Tab-separated table of C-alpha atoms in Angstrom:
chain	number	residue	atom	x	y	z
A	17	UNK	CA	-21.836	19.282	-17.563
A	18	UNK	CA	-20.097	15.899	-17.605
A	19	UNK	CA	-16.596	15.359	-18.926
A	20	UNK	CA	-15.581	12.327	-21.002
A	21	UNK	CA	-12.166	11.767	-19.381
A	22	UNK	CA	-12.582	9.394	-16.451
A	23	UNK	CA	-9.065	9.644	-15.060
A	24	UNK	CA	-8.936	13.398	-14.613
A	25	UNK	CA	-7.454	15.365	-11.695
A	26	UNK	CA	-10.578	15.301	-9.478
A	27	UNK	CA	-10.975	11.543	-9.915
A	28	UNK	CA	-7.284	10.973	-9.168
A	29	UNK	CA	-7.723	12.928	-5.902
A	30	UNK	CA	-10.744	10.784	-5.059
A	31	UNK	CA	-8.809	7.592	-5.825
A	32	UNK	CA	-5.940	8.796	-3.623
A	33	UNK	CA	-8.477	9.329	-0.806
A	34	UNK	CA	-9.690	5.751	-1.278
A	35	UNK	CA	-6.098	4.449	-1.275
A	36	UNK	CA	-5.450	6.331	1.984
A	37	UNK	CA	-8.164	4.318	3.773
A	38	UNK	CA	-6.229	1.039	4.231
A	39	UNK	CA	-3.165	3.030	5.295
A	40	UNK	CA	-5.176	4.848	7.988
A	41	UNK	CA	-6.589	1.479	9.084
A	42	UNK	CA	-3.116	-0.075	9.313
A	43	UNK	CA	-1.750	2.859	11.291
A	44	UNK	CA	-4.677	2.617	13.730
A	45	UNK	CA	-4.137	-1.122	14.160
A	46	UNK	CA	-2.133	-1.256	17.396
A	47	UNK	CA	0.010	-4.166	18.519
A	48	UNK	CA	-2.069	-6.765	20.367
A	49	UNK	CA	-3.312	-5.561	23.728
A	50	UNK	CA	-1.665	-2.151	23.493
A	51	UNK	CA	-2.966	1.388	23.128
A	52	UNK	CA	-2.443	3.289	19.881
A	53	UNK	CA	0.702	5.334	20.494
A	54	UNK	CA	0.839	9.104	20.245
A	55	UNK	CA	3.098	8.849	17.170
A	56	UNK	CA	0.695	6.479	15.402
A	57	UNK	CA	-2.236	8.693	16.378
A	58	UNK	CA	-0.519	11.748	14.897
A	59	UNK	CA	0.373	9.839	11.703
A	60	UNK	CA	-3.207	8.548	11.254
A	61	UNK	CA	-4.625	11.992	12.105
A	62	UNK	CA	-2.371	13.678	9.530
A	63	UNK	CA	-3.273	11.244	6.754
A	64	UNK	CA	-6.986	11.406	7.640
A	65	UNK	CA	-6.961	15.223	7.530
A	66	UNK	CA	-5.085	15.316	4.212
A	67	UNK	CA	-7.528	12.775	2.773
A	68	UNK	CA	-10.573	14.767	3.917
A	69	UNK	CA	-9.097	17.968	2.486
A	70	UNK	CA	-8.790	16.322	-0.934
A	71	UNK	CA	-12.593	16.112	-0.870
A	72	UNK	CA	-12.768	19.911	-0.968
A	73	UNK	CA	-10.373	20.141	-3.879
A	74	UNK	CA	-11.748	17.358	-6.057
A	75	UNK	CA	-15.254	18.813	-6.039
A	76	UNK	CA	-14.042	22.366	-6.621
A	77	UNK	CA	-11.768	21.361	-9.508
A	78	UNK	CA	-14.451	19.162	-11.092
A	79	UNK	CA	-17.049	21.935	-11.085
A	80	UNK	CA	-14.718	24.851	-11.845
A	81	UNK	CA	-13.018	23.209	-14.816
A	82	UNK	CA	-16.019	21.204	-16.063
A	83	UNK	CA	-14.416	17.869	-15.196
A	84	UNK	CA	-17.468	16.267	-13.608
A	85	UNK	CA	-17.703	12.580	-14.552
A	86	UNK	CA	-20.136	9.797	-13.801
A	87	UNK	CA	-17.272	7.915	-12.153
A	88	UNK	CA	-16.532	10.912	-9.934
A	89	UNK	CA	-20.193	11.239	-8.950
A	90	UNK	CA	-20.101	7.606	-7.839
A	91	UNK	CA	-16.666	7.460	-6.187
A	92	UNK	CA	-16.574	10.819	-4.369
A	93	UNK	CA	-19.405	10.203	-1.870
A	94	UNK	CA	-18.332	6.562	-1.524
A	95	UNK	CA	-14.772	7.618	-0.629
A	96	UNK	CA	-16.080	10.015	2.032
A	97	UNK	CA	-18.263	7.358	3.616
A	98	UNK	CA	-15.579	4.666	3.546
A	99	UNK	CA	-12.958	6.940	5.093
A	100	UNK	CA	-15.125	8.001	8.039
A	101	UNK	CA	-16.655	4.558	8.620
A	102	UNK	CA	-13.302	2.749	8.454
A	103	UNK	CA	-11.674	5.191	10.873
A	104	UNK	CA	-14.612	5.022	13.297
A	105	UNK	CA	-14.557	1.227	13.208
A	106	UNK	CA	-10.833	1.174	14.006
A	107	UNK	CA	-11.443	3.500	16.965
A	108	UNK	CA	-13.929	1.103	18.636
A	109	UNK	CA	-11.449	-1.469	20.075
A	110	UNK	CA	-9.262	1.109	21.869
A	111	UNK	CA	-12.429	2.694	23.305
A	112	UNK	CA	-12.127	5.993	21.487
A	113	UNK	CA	-15.535	5.636	19.783
A	114	UNK	CA	-18.551	3.868	21.313
A	115	UNK	CA	-19.670	1.013	19.055
A	116	UNK	CA	-23.286	2.214	19.068
A	117	UNK	CA	-22.242	5.539	17.536
A	118	UNK	CA	-20.347	3.777	14.768
A	119	UNK	CA	-23.336	1.506	14.106
A	120	UNK	CA	-25.633	4.516	13.637
A	121	UNK	CA	-23.231	6.227	11.236
A	122	UNK	CA	-22.483	3.065	9.237
A	123	UNK	CA	-26.188	2.138	9.169
A	124	UNK	CA	-27.152	5.574	7.875
A	125	UNK	CA	-24.494	5.457	5.178
A	126	UNK	CA	-25.593	2.008	4.021
A	127	UNK	CA	-29.234	3.130	4.031
A	128	UNK	CA	-28.596	6.299	2.048
A	129	UNK	CA	-26.376	4.435	-0.415
A	130	UNK	CA	-29.151	1.866	-0.910
A	131	UNK	CA	-31.705	4.648	-1.456
A	132	UNK	CA	-29.383	6.299	-3.983
A	133	UNK	CA	-29.115	2.981	-5.817
A	134	UNK	CA	-32.900	2.614	-5.874
A	135	UNK	CA	-33.289	6.235	-6.958
A	136	UNK	CA	-30.883	5.764	-9.860
A	137	UNK	CA	-32.917	2.825	-11.171
A	138	UNK	CA	-35.954	5.122	-11.167
A	139	UNK	CA	-33.921	7.954	-12.732
A	140	UNK	CA	-34.567	10.052	-9.639
A	141	UNK	CA	-31.845	12.450	-8.601
A	142	UNK	CA	-31.812	13.612	-5.018
A	143	UNK	CA	-29.136	16.224	-4.528
A	144	UNK	CA	-26.967	16.274	-1.435
A	145	UNK	CA	-28.518	18.505	1.204
A	146	UNK	CA	-26.903	21.107	3.410
A	147	UNK	CA	-27.725	18.807	6.337
A	148	UNK	CA	-25.682	16.030	4.751
A	149	UNK	CA	-22.764	18.377	4.104
A	150	UNK	CA	-22.888	19.667	7.697
A	151	UNK	CA	-23.034	16.057	8.932
A	152	UNK	CA	-19.932	15.204	6.939
A	153	UNK	CA	-18.041	18.221	8.282
A	154	UNK	CA	-18.930	17.488	11.923
A	155	UNK	CA	-18.105	13.784	11.593
A	156	UNK	CA	-14.784	14.541	9.899
A	157	UNK	CA	-13.770	16.971	12.652
A	158	UNK	CA	-14.960	14.598	15.371
A	159	UNK	CA	-13.256	11.523	13.932
A	160	UNK	CA	-10.034	13.458	13.275
A	161	UNK	CA	-9.950	14.632	16.902
A	162	UNK	CA	-10.705	11.121	18.166
A	163	UNK	CA	-7.889	9.720	16.043
A	164	UNK	CA	-5.532	12.280	17.582
A	165	UNK	CA	-7.034	11.540	21.032
A	166	UNK	CA	-4.197	12.712	23.283
A	167	UNK	CA	-4.383	16.123	25.036
A	168	UNK	CA	-2.404	18.805	23.219
A	169	UNK	CA	-1.442	22.105	24.874
A	170	UNK	CA	-3.904	21.293	27.643
A	171	UNK	CA	-6.808	20.841	25.206
A	172	UNK	CA	-8.775	17.634	25.882
A	173	UNK	CA	-8.730	16.522	22.245
A	174	UNK	CA	-10.754	13.373	22.928
A	175	UNK	CA	-13.509	15.380	24.633
A	176	UNK	CA	-13.602	17.870	21.765
A	177	UNK	CA	-13.855	14.948	19.341
A	178	UNK	CA	-16.797	13.462	21.254
A	179	UNK	CA	-18.643	16.806	21.150
A	180	UNK	CA	-18.237	17.030	17.364
A	181	UNK	CA	-19.030	13.349	16.894
A	182	UNK	CA	-22.190	13.684	19.010
A	183	UNK	CA	-23.334	16.718	17.001
A	184	UNK	CA	-22.498	14.833	13.808
A	185	UNK	CA	-24.520	11.874	15.056
A	186	UNK	CA	-27.611	14.055	15.467
A	187	UNK	CA	-27.178	15.355	11.919
A	188	UNK	CA	-26.489	11.803	10.713
A	189	UNK	CA	-29.934	10.694	11.868
A	190	UNK	CA	-31.639	13.903	10.778
A	191	UNK	CA	-30.073	13.979	7.298
A	192	UNK	CA	-30.776	10.266	6.839
A	193	UNK	CA	-34.465	10.814	7.573
A	194	UNK	CA	-34.471	13.913	5.358
A	195	UNK	CA	-32.978	11.929	2.491
A	196	UNK	CA	-35.514	9.119	2.975
A	197	UNK	CA	-38.508	11.493	2.952
A	198	UNK	CA	-37.194	13.384	-0.082
A	199	UNK	CA	-36.747	10.035	-1.863
A	200	UNK	CA	-40.293	8.922	-0.992
A	201	UNK	CA	-41.639	12.339	-2.058
A	202	UNK	CA	-39.925	12.065	-5.451
A	203	UNK	CA	-41.268	8.538	-5.977
A	204	UNK	CA	-44.849	9.602	-5.155
A	205	UNK	CA	-44.599	12.564	-7.558
A	206	UNK	CA	-44.300	10.061	-10.369
């Protein structure tokens, strides 16, 4: 069921997530030639985590209270992709994320977004898969840990982040291929 009100609570949460992206980017932008400080890392980590949590609430509220809108269907996945990709990109210069990993994630997101655009012109709907949802979870945890970066209570946060990011990278490729083959399958059914 789709609601008529575009500026409802779930869409406001999604818009707040989008507005958090440039703030996270600015926080992760260190002074020239310097490492991102612990305080800045904690601030960016906190905002990133709050922003990713809004993704859980906006979808739940939209479905539970029948507030699903076309705008929300468009903005919600876009906000998720932009948040992760922007944060990963900002983590390349300080060496927290290898550039090749960011390229794979950004490339997959652009590819899937392009396929979704092509699918919509053919009135083909390809639902999000469990692989895609697992990919998002692993990337969010990995990126959050890499933003935090510094060891806490003896836990090598950066290493933990790389484990989650690596697992997320595998699911990024796998879910991207899955989406492509499901898209092709739907087109050939026609």
